[in-house]
Coordinates of C-alpha atoms and ligand atoms in Angstrom, one line a residue:
X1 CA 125.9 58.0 26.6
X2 CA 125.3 58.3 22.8
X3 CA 128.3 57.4 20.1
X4 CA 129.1 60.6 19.0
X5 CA 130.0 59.0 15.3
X6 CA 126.8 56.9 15.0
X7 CA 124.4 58.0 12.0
X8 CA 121.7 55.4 11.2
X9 CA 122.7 56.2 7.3
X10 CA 126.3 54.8 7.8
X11 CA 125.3 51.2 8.9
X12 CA 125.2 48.2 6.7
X13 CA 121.6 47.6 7.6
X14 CA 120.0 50.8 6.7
X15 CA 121.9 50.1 3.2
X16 CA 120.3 46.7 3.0
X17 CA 116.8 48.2 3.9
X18 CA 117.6 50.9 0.7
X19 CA 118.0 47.5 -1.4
X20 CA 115.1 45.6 0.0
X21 CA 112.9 48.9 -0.4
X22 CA 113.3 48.7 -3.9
X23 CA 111.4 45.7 -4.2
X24 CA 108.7 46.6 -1.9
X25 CA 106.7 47.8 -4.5
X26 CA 106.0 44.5 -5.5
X27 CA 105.4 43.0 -2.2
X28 CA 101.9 41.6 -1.4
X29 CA 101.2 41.5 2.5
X30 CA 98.5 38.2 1.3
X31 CA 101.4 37.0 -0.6
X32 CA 103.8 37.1 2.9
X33 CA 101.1 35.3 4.3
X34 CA 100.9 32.7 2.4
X35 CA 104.8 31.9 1.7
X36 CA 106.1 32.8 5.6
X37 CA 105.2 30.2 7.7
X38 CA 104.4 31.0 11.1
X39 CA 104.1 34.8 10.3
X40 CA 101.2 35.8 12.4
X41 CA 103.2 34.1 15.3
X42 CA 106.7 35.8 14.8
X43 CA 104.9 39.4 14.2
X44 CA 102.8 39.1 17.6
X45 CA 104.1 40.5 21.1
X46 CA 102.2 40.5 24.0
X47 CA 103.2 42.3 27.4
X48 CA 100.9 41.4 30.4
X49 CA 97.5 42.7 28.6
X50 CA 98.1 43.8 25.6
X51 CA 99.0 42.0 22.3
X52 CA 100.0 43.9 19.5
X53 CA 99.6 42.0 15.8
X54 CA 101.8 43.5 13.3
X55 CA 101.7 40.6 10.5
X56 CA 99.7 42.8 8.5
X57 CA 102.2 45.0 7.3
X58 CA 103.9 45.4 4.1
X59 CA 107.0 43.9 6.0
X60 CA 108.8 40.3 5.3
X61 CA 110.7 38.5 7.5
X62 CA 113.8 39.1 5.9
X63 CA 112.9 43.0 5.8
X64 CA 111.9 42.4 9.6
X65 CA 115.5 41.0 10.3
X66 CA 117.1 43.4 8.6
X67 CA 115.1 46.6 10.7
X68 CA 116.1 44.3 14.1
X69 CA 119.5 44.5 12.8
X70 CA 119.1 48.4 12.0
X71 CA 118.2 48.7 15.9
X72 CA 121.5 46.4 16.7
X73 CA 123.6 49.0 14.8
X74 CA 122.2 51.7 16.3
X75 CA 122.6 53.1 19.6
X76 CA 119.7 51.9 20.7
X77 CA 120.8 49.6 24.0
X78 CA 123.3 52.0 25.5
X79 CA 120.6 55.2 25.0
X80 CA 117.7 53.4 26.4
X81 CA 120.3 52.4 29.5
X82 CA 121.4 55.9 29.6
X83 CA 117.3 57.3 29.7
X84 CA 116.6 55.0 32.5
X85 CA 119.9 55.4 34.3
X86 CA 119.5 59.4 34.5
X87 CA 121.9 60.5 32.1
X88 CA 121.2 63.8 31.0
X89 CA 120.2 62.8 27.2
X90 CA 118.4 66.1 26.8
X91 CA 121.6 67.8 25.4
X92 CA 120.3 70.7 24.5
X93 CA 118.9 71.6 27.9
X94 CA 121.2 69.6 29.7
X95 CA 119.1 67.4 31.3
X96 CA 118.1 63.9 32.4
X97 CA 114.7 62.1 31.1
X98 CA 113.1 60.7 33.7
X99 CA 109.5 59.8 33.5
X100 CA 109.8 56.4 33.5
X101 CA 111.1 57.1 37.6
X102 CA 107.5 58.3 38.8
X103 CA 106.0 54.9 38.0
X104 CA 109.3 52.6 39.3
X105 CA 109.0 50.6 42.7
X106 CA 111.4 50.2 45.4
X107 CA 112.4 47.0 43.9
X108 CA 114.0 48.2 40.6
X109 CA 115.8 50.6 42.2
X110 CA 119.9 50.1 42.9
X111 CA 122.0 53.1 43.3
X112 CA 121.7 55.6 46.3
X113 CA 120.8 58.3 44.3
X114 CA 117.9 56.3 42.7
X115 CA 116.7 55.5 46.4
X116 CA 117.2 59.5 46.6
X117 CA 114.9 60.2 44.2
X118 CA 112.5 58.0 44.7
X119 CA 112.0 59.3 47.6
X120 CA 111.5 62.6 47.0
X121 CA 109.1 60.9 44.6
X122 CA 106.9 59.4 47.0
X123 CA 106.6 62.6 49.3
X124 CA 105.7 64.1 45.5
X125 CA 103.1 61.3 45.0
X126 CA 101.8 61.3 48.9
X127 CA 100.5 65.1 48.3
X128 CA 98.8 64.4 45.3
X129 CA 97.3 61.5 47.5
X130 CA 96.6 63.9 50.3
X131 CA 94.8 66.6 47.8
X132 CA 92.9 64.0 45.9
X133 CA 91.7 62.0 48.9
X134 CA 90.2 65.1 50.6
X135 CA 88.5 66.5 47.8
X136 CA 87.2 63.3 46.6
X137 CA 85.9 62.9 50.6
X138 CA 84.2 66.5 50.8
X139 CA 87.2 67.5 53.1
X140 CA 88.8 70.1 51.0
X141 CA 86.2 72.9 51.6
X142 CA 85.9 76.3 49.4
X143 CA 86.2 79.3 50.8
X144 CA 82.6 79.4 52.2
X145 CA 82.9 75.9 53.3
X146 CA 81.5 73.8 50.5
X147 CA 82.8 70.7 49.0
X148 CA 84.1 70.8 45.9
X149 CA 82.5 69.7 42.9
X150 CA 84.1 70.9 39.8
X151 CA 88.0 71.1 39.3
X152 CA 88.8 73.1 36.5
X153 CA 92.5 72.1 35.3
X154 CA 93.9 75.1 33.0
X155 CA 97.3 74.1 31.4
X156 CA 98.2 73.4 28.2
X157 CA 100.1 70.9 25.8
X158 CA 101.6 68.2 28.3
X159 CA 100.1 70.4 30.8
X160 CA 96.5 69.1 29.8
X161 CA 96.6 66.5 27.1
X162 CA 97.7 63.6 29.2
X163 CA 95.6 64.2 32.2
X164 CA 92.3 65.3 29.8
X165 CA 92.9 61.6 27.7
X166 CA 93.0 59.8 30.9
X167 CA 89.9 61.2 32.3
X168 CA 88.5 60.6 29.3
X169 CA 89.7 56.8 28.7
X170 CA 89.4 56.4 32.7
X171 CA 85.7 57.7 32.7
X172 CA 84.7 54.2 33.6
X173 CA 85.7 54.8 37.2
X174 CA 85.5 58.4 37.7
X175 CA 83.9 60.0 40.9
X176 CA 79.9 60.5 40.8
X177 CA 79.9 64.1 41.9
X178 CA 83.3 66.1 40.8
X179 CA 83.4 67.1 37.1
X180 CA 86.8 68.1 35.8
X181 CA 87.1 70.1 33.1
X182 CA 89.8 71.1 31.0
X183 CA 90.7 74.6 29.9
X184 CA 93.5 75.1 27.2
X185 CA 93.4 77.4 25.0
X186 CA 93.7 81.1 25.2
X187 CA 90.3 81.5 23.7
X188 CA 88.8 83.3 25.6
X189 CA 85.2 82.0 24.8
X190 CA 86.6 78.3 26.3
X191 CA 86.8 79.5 29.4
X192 CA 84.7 82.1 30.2
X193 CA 81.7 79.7 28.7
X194 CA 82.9 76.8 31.0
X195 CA 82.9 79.1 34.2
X196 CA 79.7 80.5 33.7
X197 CA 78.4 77.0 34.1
X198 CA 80.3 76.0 37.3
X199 CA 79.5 77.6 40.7
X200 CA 82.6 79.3 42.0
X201 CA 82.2 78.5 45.8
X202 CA 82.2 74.4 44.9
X203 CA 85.0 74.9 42.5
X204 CA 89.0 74.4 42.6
X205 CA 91.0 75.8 39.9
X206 CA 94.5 73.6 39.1
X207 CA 96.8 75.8 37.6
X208 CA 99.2 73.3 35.5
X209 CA 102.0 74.6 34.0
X210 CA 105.8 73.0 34.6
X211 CA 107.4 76.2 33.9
X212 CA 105.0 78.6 35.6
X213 CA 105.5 81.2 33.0
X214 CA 103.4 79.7 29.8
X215 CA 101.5 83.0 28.4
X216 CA 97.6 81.2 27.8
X217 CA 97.5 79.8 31.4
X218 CA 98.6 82.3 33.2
X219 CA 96.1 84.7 31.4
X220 CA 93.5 81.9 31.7
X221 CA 94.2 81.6 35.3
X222 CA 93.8 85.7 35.3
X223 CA 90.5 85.3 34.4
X224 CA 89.7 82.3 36.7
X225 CA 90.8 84.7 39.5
X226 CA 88.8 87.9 38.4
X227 CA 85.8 85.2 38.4
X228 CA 86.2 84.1 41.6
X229 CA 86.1 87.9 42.6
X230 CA 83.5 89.1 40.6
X231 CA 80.6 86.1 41.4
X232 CA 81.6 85.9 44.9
X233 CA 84.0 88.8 46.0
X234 CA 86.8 86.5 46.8
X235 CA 90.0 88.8 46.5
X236 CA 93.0 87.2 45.8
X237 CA 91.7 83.8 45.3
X238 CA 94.9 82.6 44.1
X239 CA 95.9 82.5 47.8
X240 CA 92.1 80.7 49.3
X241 CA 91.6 76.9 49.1
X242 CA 89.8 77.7 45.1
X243 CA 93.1 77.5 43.9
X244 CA 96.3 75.3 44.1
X245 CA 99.7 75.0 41.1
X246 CA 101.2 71.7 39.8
X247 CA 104.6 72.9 38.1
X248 CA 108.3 71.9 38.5
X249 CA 109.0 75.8 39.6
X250 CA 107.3 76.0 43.1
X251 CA 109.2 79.6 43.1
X252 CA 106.7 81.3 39.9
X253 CA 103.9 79.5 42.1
X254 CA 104.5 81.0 45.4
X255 CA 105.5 84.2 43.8
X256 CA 102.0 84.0 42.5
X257 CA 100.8 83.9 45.5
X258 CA 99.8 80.1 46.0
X259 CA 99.9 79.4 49.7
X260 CA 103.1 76.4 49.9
X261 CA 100.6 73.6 50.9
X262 CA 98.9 73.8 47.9
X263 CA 102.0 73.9 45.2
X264 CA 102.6 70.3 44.1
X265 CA 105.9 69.8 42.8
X266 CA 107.4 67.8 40.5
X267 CA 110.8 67.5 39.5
X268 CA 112.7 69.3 36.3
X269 CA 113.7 65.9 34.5
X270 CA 109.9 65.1 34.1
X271 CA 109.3 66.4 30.3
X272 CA 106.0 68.6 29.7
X273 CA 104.5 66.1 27.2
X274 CA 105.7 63.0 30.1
X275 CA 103.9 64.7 33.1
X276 CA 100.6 63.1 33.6
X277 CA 102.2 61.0 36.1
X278 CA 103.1 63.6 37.9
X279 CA 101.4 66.0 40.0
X280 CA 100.5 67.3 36.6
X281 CA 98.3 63.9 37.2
X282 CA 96.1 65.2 39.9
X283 CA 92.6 65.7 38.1
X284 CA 93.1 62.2 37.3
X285 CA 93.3 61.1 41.0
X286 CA 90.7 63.1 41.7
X287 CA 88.3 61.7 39.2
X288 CA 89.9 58.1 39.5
X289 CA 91.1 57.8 43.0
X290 CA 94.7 57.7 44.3
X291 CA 94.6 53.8 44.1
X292 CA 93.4 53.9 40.6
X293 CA 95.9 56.5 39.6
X294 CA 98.8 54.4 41.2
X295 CA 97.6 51.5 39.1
X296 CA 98.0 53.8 35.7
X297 CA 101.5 53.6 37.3
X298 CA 102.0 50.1 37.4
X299 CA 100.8 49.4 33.5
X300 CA 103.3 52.1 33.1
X301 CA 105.8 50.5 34.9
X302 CA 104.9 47.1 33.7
X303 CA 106.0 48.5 30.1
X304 CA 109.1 49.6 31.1
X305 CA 110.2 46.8 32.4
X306 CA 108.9 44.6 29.4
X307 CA 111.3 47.7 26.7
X308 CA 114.1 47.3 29.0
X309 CA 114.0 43.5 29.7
X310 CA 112.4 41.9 26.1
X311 CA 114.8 41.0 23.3
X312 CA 114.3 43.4 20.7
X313 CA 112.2 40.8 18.2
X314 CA 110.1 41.0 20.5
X315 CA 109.7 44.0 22.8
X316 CA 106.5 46.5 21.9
X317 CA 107.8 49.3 21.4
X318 CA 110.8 48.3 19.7
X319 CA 108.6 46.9 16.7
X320 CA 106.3 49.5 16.3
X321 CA 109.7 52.1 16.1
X322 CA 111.2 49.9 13.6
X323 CA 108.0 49.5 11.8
X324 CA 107.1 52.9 11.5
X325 CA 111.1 53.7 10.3
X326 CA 110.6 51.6 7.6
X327 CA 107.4 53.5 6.2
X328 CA 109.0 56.7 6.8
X329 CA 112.4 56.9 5.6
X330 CA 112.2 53.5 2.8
X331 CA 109.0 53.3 1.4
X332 CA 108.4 57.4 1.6
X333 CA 105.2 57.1 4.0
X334 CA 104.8 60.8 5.1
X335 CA 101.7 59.9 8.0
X336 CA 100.6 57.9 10.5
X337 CA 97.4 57.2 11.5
X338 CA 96.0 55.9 14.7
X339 CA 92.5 54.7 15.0
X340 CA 91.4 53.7 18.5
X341 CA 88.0 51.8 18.2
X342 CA 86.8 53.3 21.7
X343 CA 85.1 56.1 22.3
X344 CA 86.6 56.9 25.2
X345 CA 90.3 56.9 23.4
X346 CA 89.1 59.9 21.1
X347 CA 91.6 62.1 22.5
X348 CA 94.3 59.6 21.9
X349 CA 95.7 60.8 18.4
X350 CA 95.9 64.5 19.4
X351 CA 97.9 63.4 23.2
X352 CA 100.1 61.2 20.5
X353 CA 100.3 64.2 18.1
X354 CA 102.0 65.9 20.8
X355 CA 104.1 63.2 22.2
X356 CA 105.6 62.1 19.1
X357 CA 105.2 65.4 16.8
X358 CA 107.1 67.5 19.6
X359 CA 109.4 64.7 20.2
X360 CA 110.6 63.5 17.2
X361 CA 110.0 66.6 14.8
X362 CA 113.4 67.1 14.5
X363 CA 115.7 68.2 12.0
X364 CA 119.7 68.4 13.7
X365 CA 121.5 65.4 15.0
X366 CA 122.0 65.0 19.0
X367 CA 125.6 66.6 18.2
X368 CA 123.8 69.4 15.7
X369 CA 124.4 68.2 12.0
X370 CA 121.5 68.7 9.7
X371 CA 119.8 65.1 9.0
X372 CA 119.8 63.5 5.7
X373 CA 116.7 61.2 6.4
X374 CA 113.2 62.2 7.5
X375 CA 112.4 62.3 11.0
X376 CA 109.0 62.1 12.9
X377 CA 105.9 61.4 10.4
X378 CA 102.6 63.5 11.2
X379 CA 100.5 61.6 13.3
X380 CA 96.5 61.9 12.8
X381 CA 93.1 59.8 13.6
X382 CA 90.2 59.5 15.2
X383 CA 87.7 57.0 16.3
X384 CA 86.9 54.2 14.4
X385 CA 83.8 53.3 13.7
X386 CA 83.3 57.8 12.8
X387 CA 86.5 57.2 10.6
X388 CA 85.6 54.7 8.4
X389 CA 82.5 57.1 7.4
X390 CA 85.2 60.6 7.0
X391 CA 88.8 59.7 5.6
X392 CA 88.9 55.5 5.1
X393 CA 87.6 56.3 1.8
X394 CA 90.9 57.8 1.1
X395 CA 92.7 54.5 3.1
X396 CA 91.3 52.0 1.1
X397 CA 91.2 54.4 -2.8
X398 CA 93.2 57.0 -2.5
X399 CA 96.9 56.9 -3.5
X400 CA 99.1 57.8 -0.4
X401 CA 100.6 55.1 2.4
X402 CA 99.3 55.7 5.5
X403 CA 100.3 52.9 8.0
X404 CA 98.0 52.6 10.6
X405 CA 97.7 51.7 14.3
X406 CA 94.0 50.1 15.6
X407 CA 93.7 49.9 18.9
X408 CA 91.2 47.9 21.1
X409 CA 89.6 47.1 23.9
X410 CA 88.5 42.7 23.5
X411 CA 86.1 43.7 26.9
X412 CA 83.9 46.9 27.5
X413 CA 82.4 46.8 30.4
X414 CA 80.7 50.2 29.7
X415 CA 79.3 49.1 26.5
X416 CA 77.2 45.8 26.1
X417 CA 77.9 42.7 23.9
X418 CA 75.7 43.6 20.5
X419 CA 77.6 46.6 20.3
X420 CA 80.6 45.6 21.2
X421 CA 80.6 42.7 18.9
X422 CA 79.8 44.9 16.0
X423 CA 82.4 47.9 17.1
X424 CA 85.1 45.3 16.9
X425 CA 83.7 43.5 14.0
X426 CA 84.1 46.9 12.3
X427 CA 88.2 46.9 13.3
X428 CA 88.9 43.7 11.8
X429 CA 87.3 44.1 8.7
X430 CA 88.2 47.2 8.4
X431 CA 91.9 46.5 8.8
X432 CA 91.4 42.6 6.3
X433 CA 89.5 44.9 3.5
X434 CA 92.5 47.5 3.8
X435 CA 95.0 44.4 3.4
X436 CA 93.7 42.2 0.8
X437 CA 91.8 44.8 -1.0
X438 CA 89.2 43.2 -4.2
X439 CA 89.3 43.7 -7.3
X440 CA 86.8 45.3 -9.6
X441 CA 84.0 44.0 -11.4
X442 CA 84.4 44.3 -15.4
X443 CA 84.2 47.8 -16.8
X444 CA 83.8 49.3 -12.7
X445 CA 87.3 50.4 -12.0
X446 CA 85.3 52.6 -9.2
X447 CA 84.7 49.5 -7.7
X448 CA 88.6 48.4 -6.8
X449 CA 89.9 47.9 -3.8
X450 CA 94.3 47.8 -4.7
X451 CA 94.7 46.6 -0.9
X452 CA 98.1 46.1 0.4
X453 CA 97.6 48.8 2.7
X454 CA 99.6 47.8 6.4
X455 CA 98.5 48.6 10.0
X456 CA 99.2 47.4 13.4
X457 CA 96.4 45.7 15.7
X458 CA 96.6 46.8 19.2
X459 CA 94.6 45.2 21.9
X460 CA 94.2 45.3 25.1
X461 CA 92.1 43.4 27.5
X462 CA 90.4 45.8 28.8
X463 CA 90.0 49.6 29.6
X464 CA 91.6 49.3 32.6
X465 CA 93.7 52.3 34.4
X466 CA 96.4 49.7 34.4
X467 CA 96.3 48.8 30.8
X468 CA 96.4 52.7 30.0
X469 CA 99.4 53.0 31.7
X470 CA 100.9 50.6 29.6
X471 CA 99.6 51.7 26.2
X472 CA 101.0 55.2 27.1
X473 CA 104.0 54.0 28.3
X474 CA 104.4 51.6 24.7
X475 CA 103.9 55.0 22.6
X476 CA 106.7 57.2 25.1
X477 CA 109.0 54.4 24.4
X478 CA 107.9 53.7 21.0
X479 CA 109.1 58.2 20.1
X480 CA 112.3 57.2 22.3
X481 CA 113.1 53.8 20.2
X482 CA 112.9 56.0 17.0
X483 CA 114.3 59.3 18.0
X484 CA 117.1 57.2 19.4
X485 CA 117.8 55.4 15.5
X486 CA 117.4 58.8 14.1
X487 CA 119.8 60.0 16.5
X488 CA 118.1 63.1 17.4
X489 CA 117.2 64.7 20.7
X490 CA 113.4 63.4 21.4
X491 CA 113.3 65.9 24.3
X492 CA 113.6 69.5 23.8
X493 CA 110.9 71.5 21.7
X494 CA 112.9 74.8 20.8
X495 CA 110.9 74.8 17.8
X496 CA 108.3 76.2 19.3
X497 CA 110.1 79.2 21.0
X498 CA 110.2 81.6 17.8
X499 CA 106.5 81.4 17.1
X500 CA 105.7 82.7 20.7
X501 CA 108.5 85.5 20.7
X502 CA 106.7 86.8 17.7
X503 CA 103.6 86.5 19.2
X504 CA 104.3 88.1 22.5
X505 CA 106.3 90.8 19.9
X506 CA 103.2 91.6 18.9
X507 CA 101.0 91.8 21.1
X508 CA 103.1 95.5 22.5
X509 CA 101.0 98.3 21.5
X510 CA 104.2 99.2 19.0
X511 CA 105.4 96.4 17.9
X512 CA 109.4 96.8 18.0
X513 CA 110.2 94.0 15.3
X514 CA 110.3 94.2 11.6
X515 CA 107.4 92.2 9.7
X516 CA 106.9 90.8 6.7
X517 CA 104.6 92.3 4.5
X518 CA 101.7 90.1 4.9
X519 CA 101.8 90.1 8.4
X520 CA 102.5 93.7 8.7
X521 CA 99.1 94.1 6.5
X522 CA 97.0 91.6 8.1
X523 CA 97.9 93.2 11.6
X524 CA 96.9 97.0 10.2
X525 CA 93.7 95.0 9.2
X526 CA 92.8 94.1 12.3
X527 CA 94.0 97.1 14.1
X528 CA 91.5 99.3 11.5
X529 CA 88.0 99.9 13.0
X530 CA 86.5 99.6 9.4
Ligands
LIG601 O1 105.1 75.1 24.0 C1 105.5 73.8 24.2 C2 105.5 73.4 25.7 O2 106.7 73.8 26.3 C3 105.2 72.0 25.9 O3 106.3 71.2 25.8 C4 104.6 71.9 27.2 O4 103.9 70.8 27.5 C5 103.7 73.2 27.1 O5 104.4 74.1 26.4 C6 103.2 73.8 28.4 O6 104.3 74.2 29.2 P1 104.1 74.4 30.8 O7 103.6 73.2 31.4 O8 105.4 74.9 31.2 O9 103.0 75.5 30.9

């Protein structure tokens, strides 16, 4: 477990990094380049199919020591031994983190109660095989006995970014005839205009939600239910073959009245925002295939193995922790950006806003002190090349830091070679210019480019469902590496809890809480019929 009188402030090399930091100002990345020998080398990692580059930072080798010496100091060994051991590291909710379990094999398994579990695993896993194999097959019929063509998944945050990002990134190898869509928000225009393109007797409705009790799916899933009746007078849909639950409370499901066969389970210690490989995964198996869906596993797998066996000057996810620490709490770098040059990646920045926003947003210590340091930066992005013609103006001119991360595929094999060539083209230049920057023509100050400005290069070999796994699995371990030097809990999300008491406040017809004046008057607003 943690060391109850650890605080990355007290050790000699976060002091060390305040003194380096002081110089940084005058640090030119081209400069590194050209007095480190062998930099590109010892800032390069790769893990089966992915390579990260992270010479292009605003990092030296003697900071670079010093940060591996920060993660030395820190707790960092014994918590990521306690996170895959089972320990409950979730203080506040008193719970283990266990994500990393639904993607190990029999092999890296030792204790009974690991053999335990991963065996209640596999029955977990063998229904989401069983459900995805028979609708992908035509065998799962709707309730006038037609295959099923259209699942609609309706969950939200971990409930539907991690399973909407991999059908997205995975579209390479999706099924011909089932569409999934994905139904979120409490909008009401999301999902009553999706439904009214989607006939109700070819479609399934995944109601995704690990608690059972989240306010916009059930009242999405209300309205998938009244659809069902009203196109096609099916009463109580929620117990007919149209309809089946994915949550860690199979009670709330049944209670809903979900027949038992059609509740897939997963287990308490797997964390909303860590649940695409869990039955909260089944869209993606339906769309990808079991097999495909069990290799997302493997790169997953394959990741954790590389963060728990790697030394830490060299381990993915260690680096990019240690250097995204260093931008935020010694050279005052408030964002992050991450820029995947792939289409099919687009959703990546909003899944990692999540993952490392609800994460690491944190403000007390694991044992509840206020921190003195800055936590979790704000994560943002989109596509690259679309970015470079919105905000990299602002990269490249404007006055802020912004470490960034590009990521990669080397091989398309949706795309073809002239684009390809020129989308990747794009990265690296893009991510040169931003380093070494140019300076401005006489009497053009418009015209100058300061440089200096850091990212990582991410690639992977290709857009496999394995190599997705593992870029996933670098980010989750990437949020655990820092929340674990910050010494904060990386996963509870009480901060989330007041704004939705207030909101479920007001939604009674007489609102029995006190508001503030603005809100009071914005609510009479909308209550007046004028
Ligand atoms: O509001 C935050 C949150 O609890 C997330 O952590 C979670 O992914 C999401 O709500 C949805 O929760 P559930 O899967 O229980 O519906």
């Amino acid at each position: 477990m943690t060391n109850a009188d650890y605080c990355p402030t007290k050790t000699d090399a976060w002091n060390n990094l305040q003194e380096l930091a002081t110089n940084a100002g005058k640090t030119s990345i081209a400069a590194l380049f050209e007095n480190e020998s062998g930099r590109v080398a010892e800032m390069s990692i790769s893990a089966d199919q992915l390579l990260l580059d992270f010479s292009k930072n605003l990092v030296s080798q003697r900071v670079w020591a010093e940060l591996l010496i920060l993660a030395e100091q820190s707790d960092l060994k014994n918590h990521r031994d306690a996170l895959f051991a089972g320990a409950p590291i979730n203080g506040s909710e008193n719970r283990s983190v266990l994500h990393a379990a639904l993607r190990a094999q029999e092999q890296d398994l030792s204790t009974q109660e690991e053999h335990h579990r991963h065996a209640i695993i596999s029955d977990q896993l063998a229904q989401v095989r069983q459900v995805s194999d028979a609708i992908r097959q035509g065998e799962w019929l709707g309730s006038t006995g037609k295959a099923i063509t259209d699942v609609v998944n309706i969950g939200i945050g971990g409930s539907d970014l991690g399973p909407k990002l991999a059908y997205a990134a995975l579209a390479e190898f999706s099924h011909p005839d089932i569409q999934i869509h994905y139904i979120a928000n409490v909008d009401g225009a999301e999902i009553l205009t999706t439904l009214a393109k989607l006939n109700p007797e070819t479609t399934l409705v995944a109601i995704a939600s690990k608690t059972f009790t989240t306010q916009e799916t059930l009242l999405n899933a209300k309205t998938a239910l009244r659809w069902f009746e009203k196109e096609m007078g099916l009463k109580n849909a929620q117990s007919s073959t149209h309809v089946v639950g994915l949550t860690a409370n199979p009670k709330n499901a049944k209670a809903y009245g979900i027949p038992e066969s059609q509740i897939l389970e997963f287990a308490e210690w797997v964390g909303g925002r860590y649940s695409l490989w869990s039955s909260i995964g089944l869209s993606i198996a339906v769309s990808i295939g079991f097999d495909k869906f069990l290799e997302m596993l493997d790169g997953a797998r394959a990741m954790d193995l590389h963060f728990q066996s790697a030394p830490l000057n060299k381990n993915m996810p260690v680096a990019m922790a240690l250097i995204g620490i260093w931008y935020s709490n010694f050279l005052g770098a408030q964002s992050a950006a991450v820029i995947p040059y792939c289409e099919r990646l687009q959703l990546l920045p909003s899944y990692l806003q999540q993952l490392d926003m609800e994460s690491n947003g944190k403000g007390i210590t694991q044992d509840g002190k206020s921190v003195s340091y800055d936590t979790g930066a704000i994560i943002w992005g989109q596509t690259g090349t679309n970015g470079q013609h919105a905000f990299f103006q602002l990269l490249h001119q404007g006055t802020r830091l912004v470490p960034i991360d590009f990521i990669a595929s080397v091989k398309d094999s949706l795309s073809n070679e002239e684009h390809h060539r020129v989308l990747l083209g794009n990265m690296l230049g893009q991510a040169s210019a931003l380093m070494t920057g140019q300076p401005a023509p006489s009497g053009e100050p418009h015209r100058h480019y300061p440089g200096n400005k850091p990212s990582n290069t991410l690639l992977m070999r290709s857009l496999s469902a394995k190599n997705f796994g593992a870029l996933i699995a670098l980010y989750e371990h990437k949020v655990f590496v820092q929340g674990s030097i910050w010494n904060i809990n990386s996963f509870d999300q009480w901060g989330v809890e007041l704004g939705k008491k207030m909101a479920n406040a007001l939604l009674d017809d007489s609102p029995n809480i006190t508001l503030d004046p603005s809100t009071k008057a914005l609510f009479e607003y909308m209550a007046s019929n004028d």
